[in-house]
mmCIF file of C-alpha atoms and ligand atoms in Angstrom:
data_model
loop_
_atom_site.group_PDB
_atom_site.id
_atom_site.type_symbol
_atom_site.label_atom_id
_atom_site.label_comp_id
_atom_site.label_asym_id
_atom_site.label_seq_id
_atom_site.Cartn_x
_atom_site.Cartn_y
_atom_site.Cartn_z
ATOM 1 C CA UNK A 441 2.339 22.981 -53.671
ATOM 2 C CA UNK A 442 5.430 20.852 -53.870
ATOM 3 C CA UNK A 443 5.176 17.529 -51.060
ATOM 4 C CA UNK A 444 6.775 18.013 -47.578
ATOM 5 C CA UNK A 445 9.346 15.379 -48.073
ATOM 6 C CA UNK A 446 10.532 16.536 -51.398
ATOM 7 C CA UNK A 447 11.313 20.101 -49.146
ATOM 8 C CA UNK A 448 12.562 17.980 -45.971
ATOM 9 C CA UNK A 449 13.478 14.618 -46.850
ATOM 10 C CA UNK A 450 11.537 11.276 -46.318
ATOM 11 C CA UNK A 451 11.929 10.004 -42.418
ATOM 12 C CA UNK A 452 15.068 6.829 -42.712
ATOM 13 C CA UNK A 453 12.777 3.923 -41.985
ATOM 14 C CA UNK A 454 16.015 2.055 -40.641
ATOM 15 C CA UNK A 455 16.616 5.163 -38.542
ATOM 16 C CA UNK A 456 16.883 3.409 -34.338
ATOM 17 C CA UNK A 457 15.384 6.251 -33.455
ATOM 18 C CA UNK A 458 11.503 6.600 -32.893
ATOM 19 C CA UNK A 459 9.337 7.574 -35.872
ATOM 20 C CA UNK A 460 7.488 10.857 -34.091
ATOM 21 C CA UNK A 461 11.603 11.649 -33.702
ATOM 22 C CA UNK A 462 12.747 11.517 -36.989
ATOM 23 C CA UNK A 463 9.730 13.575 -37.904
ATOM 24 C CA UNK A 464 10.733 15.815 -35.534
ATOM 25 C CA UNK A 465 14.058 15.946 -36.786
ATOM 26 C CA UNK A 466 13.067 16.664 -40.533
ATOM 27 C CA UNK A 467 10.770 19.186 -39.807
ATOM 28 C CA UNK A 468 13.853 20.986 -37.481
ATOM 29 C CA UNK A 469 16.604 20.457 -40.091
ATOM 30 C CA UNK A 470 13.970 21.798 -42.489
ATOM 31 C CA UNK A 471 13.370 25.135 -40.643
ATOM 32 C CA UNK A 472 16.943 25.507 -39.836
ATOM 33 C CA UNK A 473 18.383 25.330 -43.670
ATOM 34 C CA UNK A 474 15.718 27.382 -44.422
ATOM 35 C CA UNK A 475 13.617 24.993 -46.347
ATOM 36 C CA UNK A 476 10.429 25.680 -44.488
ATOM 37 C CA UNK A 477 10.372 29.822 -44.488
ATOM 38 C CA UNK A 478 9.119 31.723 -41.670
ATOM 39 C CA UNK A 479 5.355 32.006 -41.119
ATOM 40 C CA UNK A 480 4.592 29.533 -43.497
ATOM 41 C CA UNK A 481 1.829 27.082 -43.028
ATOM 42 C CA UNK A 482 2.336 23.860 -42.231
ATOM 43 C CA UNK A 483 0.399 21.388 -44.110
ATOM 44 C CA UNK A 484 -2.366 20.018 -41.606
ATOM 45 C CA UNK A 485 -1.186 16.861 -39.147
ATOM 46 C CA UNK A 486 -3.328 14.244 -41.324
ATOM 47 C CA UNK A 487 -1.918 15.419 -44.482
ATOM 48 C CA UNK A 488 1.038 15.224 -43.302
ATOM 49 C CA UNK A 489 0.952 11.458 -41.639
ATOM 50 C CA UNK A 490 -0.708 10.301 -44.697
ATOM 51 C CA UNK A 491 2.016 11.272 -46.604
ATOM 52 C CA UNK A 492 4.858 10.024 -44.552
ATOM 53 C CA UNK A 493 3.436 7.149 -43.934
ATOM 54 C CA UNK A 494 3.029 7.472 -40.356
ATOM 55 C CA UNK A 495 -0.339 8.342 -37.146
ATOM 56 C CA UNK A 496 -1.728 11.752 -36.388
ATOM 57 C CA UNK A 497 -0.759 11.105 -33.181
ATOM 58 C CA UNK A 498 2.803 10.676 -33.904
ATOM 59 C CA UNK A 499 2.697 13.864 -35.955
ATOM 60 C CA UNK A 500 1.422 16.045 -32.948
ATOM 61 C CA UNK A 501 3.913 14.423 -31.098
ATOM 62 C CA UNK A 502 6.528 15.560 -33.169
ATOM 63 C CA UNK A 503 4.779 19.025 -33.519
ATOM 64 C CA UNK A 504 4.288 19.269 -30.366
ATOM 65 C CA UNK A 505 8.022 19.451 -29.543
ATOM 66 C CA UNK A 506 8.697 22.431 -31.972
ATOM 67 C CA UNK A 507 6.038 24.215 -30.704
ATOM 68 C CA UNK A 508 7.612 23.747 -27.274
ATOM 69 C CA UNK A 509 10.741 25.120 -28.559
ATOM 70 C CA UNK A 510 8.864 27.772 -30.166
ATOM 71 C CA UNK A 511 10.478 26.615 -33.575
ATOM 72 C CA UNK A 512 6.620 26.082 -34.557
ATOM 73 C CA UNK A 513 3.258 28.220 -33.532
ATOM 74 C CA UNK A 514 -0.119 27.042 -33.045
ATOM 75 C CA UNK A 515 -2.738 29.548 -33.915
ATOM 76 C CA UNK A 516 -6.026 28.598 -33.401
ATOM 77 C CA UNK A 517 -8.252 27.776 -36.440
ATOM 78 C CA UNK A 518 -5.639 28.601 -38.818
ATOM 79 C CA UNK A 519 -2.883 25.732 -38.097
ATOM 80 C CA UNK A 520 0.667 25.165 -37.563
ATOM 81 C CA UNK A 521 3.331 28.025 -39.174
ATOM 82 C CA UNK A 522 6.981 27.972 -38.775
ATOM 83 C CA UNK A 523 7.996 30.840 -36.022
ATOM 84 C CA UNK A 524 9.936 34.032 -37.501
ATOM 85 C CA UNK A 525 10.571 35.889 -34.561
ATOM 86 C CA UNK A 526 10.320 39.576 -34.453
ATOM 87 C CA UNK A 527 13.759 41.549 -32.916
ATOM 88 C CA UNK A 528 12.611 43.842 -30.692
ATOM 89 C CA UNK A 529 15.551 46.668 -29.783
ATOM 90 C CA UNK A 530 15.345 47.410 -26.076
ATOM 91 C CA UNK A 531 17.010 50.347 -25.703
ATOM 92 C CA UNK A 532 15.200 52.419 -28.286
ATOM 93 C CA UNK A 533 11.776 54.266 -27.328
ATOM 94 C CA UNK A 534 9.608 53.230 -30.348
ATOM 95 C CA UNK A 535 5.866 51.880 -30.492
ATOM 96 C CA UNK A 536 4.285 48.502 -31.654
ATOM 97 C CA UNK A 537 3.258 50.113 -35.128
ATOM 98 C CA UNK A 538 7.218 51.270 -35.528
ATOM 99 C CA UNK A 539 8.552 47.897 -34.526
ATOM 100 C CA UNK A 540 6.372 46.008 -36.432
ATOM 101 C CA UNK A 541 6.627 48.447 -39.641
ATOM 102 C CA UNK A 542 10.916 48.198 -39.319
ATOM 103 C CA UNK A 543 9.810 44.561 -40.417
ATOM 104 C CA UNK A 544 8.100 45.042 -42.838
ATOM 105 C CA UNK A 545 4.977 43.769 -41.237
ATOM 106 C CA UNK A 546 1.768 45.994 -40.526
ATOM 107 C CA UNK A 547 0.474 46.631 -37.076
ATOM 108 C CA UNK A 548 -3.386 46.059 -36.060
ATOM 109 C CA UNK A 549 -5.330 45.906 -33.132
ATOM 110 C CA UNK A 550 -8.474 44.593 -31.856
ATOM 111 C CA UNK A 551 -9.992 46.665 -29.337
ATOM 112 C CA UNK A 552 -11.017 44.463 -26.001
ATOM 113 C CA UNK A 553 -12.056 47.805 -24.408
ATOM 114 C CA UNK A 554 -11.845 51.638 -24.453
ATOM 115 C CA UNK A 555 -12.714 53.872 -21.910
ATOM 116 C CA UNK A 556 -12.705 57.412 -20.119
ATOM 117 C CA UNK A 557 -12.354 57.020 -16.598
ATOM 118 C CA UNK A 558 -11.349 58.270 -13.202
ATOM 119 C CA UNK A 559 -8.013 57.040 -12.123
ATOM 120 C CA UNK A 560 -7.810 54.138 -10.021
ATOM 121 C CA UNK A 561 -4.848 53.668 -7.215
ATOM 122 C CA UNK A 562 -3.038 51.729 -8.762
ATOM 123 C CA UNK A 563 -2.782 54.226 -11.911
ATOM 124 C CA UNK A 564 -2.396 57.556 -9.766
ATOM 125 C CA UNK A 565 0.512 56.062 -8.006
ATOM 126 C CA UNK A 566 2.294 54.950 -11.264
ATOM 127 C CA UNK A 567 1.288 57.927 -13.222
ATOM 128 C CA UNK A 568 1.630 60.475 -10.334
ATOM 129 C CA UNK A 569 -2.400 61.856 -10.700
ATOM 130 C CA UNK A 570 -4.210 63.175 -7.967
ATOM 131 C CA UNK A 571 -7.616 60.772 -7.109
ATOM 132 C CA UNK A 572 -10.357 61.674 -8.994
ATOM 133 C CA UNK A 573 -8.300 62.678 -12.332
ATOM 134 C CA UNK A 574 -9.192 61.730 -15.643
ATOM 135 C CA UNK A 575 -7.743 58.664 -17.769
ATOM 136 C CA UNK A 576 -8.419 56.844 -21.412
ATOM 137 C CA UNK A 577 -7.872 53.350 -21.326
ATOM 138 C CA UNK A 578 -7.290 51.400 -24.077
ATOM 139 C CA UNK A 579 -7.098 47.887 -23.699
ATOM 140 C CA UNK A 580 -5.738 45.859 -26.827
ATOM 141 C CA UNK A 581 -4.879 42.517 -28.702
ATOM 142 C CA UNK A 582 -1.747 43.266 -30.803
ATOM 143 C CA UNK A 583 -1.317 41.984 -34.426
ATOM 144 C CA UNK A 584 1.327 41.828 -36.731
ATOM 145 C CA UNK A 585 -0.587 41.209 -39.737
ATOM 146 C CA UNK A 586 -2.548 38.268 -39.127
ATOM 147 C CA UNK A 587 -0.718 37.150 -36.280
ATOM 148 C CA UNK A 588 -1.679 37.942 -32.702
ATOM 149 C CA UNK A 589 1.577 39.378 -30.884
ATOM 150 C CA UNK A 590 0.741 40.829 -27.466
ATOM 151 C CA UNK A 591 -2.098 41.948 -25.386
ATOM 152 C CA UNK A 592 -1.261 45.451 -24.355
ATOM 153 C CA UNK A 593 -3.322 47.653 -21.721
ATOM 154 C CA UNK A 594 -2.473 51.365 -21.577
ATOM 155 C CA UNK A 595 -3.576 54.234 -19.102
ATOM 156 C CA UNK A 596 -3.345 57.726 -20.632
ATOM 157 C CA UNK A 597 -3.701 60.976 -18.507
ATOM 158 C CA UNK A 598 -6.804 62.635 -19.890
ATOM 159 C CA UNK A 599 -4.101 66.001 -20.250
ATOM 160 C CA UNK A 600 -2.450 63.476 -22.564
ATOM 161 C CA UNK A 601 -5.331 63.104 -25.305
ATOM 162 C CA UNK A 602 -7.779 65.186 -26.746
ATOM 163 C CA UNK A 603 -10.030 62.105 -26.941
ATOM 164 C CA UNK A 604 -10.932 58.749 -26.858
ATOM 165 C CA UNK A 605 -11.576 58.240 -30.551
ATOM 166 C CA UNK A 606 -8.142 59.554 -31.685
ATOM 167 C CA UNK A 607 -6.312 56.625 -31.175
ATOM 168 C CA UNK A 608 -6.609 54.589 -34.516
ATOM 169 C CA UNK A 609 -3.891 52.170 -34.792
ATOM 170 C CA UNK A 610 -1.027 54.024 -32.899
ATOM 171 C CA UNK A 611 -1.418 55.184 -29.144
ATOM 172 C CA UNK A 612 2.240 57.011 -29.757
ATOM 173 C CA UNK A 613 1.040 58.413 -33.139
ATOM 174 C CA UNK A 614 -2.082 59.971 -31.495
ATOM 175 C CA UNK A 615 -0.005 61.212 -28.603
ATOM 176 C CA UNK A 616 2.300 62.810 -30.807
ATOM 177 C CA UNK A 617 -0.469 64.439 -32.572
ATOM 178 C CA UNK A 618 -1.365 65.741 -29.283
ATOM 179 C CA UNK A 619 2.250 67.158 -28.651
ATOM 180 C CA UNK A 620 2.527 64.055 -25.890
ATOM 181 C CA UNK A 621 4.571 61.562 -27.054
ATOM 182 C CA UNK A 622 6.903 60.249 -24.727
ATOM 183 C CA UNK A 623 10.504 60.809 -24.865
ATOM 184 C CA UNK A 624 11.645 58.443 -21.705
ATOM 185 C CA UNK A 625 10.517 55.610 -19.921
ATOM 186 C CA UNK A 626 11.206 53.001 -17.239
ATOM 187 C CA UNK A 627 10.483 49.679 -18.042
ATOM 188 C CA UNK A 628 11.142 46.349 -16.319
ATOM 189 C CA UNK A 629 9.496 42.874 -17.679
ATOM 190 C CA UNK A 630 9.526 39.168 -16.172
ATOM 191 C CA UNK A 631 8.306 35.682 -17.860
ATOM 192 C CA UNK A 632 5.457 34.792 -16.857
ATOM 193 C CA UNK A 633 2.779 31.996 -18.288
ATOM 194 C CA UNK A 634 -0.309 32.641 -19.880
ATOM 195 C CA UNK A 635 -3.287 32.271 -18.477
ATOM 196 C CA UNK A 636 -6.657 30.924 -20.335
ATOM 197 C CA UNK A 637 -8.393 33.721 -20.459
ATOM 198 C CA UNK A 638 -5.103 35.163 -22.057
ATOM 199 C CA UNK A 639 -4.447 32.609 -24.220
ATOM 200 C CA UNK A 640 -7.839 32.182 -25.441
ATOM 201 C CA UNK A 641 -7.422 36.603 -26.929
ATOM 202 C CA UNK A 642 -3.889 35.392 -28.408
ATOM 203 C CA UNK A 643 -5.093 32.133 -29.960
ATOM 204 C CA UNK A 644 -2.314 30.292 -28.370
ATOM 205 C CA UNK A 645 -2.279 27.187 -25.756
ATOM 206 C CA UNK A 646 -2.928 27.833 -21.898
ATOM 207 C CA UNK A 647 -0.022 27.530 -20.220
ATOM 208 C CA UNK A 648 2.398 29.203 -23.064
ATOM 209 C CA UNK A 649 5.157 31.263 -22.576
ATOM 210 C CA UNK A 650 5.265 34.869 -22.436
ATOM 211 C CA UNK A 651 7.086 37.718 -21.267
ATOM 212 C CA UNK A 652 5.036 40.754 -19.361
ATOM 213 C CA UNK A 653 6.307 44.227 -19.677
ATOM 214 C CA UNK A 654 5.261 47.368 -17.926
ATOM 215 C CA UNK A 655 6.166 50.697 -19.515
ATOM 216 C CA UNK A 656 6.053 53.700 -17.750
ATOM 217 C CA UNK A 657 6.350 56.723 -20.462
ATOM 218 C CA UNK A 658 7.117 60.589 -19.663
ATOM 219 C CA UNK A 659 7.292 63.493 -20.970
ATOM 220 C CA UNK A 660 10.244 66.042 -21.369
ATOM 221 C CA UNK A 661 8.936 68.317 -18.508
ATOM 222 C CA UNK A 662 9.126 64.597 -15.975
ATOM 223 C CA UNK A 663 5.113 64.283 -16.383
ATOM 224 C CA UNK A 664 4.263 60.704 -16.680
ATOM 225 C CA UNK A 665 2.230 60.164 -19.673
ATOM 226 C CA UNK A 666 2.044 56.523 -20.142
ATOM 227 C CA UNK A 667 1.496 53.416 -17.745
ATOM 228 C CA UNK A 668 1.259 50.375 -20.206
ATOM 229 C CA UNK A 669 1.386 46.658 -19.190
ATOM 230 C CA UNK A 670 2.066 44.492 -22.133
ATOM 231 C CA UNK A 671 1.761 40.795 -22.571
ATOM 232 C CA UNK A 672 4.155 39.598 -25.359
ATOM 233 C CA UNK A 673 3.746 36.062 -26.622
ATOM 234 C CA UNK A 674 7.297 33.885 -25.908
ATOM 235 C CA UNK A 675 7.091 32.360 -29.001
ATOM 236 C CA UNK A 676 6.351 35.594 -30.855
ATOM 237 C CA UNK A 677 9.660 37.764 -29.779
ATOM 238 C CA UNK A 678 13.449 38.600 -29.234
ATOM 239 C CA UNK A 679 14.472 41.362 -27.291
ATOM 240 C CA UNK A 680 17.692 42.571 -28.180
ATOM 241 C CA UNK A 681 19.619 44.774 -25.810
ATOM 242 C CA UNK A 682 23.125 46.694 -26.956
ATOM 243 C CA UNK A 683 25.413 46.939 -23.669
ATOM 244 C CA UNK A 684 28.536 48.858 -23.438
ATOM 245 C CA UNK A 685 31.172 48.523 -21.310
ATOM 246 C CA UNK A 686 31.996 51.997 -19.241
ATOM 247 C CA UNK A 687 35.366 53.402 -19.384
HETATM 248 C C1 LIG B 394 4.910 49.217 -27.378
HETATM 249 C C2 LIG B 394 5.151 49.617 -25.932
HETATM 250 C C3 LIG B 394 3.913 50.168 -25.283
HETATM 251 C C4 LIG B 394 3.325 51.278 -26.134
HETATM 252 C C5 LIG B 394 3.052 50.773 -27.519
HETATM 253 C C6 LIG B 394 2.533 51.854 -28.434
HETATM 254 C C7 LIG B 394 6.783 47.876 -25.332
HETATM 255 C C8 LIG B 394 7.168 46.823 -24.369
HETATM 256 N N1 LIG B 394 5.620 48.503 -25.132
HETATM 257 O O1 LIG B 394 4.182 48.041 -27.448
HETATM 258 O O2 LIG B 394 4.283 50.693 -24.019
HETATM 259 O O3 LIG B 394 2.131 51.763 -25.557
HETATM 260 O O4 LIG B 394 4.245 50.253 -28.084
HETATM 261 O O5 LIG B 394 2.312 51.278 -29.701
HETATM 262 O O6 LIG B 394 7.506 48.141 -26.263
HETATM 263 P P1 LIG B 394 1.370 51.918 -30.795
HETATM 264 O O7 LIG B 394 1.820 53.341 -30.988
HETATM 265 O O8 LIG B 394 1.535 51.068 -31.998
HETATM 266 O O9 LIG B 394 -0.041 51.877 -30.239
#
């Protein structure tokens, strides 16, 4: 592997400004012209000092602000990689596994839980099911290949499924095998911050950005199908929207 600074240039010694600064500043140029790709690996922060010349701590510091700006990630055990945000289109219906796949990446999941239940309140309001109905939960950490996206935790009517185990990687995949997939929904979505417990699933920082969404799918007949609250890492996503003006 070719050195850092041959990619980013050595820090100007004579530069006024302070050395975690100019680190700062080469690692940003660097991402910016494209030096440093997306998702690539940073070398670790004591590599890195050692061969600039400069402290750990002044390093992280220098980190620290890119991952702030979410021009860096952290991910836990694995180290630093430069940020490649995925687009996400917000006006188009499509699934993780689709959005992820238009990019060339592959979807996965990690189950946290999966379950046939009765509904609770809060799921027969949203989903319009009498008490006592039946639901599948499915309650997942997101991946786009080896990188932890989004925790996402869906409520399916139990019309909506034939069964638990049919959902592989794709919930809209199996519900389309079912003849449910939806063909509207209502969504709205606010920032919110992660909290440890959150962070911990995502291997990111406590504290981190992130951007909760709750989906509400239905059918063509006006059955709701879907009730899905997703937790999408800041750092991780762009959602594009295409407005038109009305005549
Ligand atoms: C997306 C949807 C989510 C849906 C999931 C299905 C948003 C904000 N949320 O993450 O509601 O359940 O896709 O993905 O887009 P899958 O078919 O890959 O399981």
């Amino acid at each position: 592997m070719t050195n850092l600074a041959d990619r980013i240039g050595s820090l100007d010694g004579n530069a006024r400004a302070p050395l975690y600064q100019q680190m700062q500043d080469a690692l940003r140029r660097g991402i910016e012209t494209g030096s440093l790709r997306p998702q690539e690996a940073l070398p670790p922060e004591r590599d890195i000092a050692k061969e600039f010349g400069i402290s750990r701590i002044t390093v992280r510091k220098a980190v620290d602000g890119l991952v702030a700006d979410g021009m860096l990630t952290r991910r836990q055990g694995a180290g630093t990689f430069v940020g490649g945000r995925v687009e996400k289109q917000f006006s188009k219906l499509t699934s993780f596994s689709e959005d992820m796949a238009a990019r060339g990446r592959t979807a996965r999941s990690e189950w946290i839980m999966q379950t046939e239940s009765t509904v609770n309140s809060d799921e027969s309001l949203t989903l319009g099911l009498s008490p006592g109905s039946r639901v599948f939960r499915f309650h997942r950490i997101r991946y786009a290949d080896d990188q932890p996206m989004a925790l996402e935790y869906s409520t399916v009517p139990g019309f909506g499924l034939p069964g638990l185990d049919v959902v592989g990687v794709s919930l809209y995949e199996a519900l389309e095998g079912a003849g449910h997939r939806p063909v509207r929904a209502l969504q709205r979505l606010r920032a919110v911050l992660f909290d440890k417990d959150q962070a911990a699933l995502l291997g990111i920082e406590a504290g981190a950005p992130g951007l909760f969404i709750e989906r509400r799918g239905f059918l063509e007949d006006g059955r709701a199908i879907e009730m899905t609250h997703s937790w999408y890492r800041g750092d991780a996503y762009d959602f594009v929207a295409e407005l038109n003006a009305t005549a």
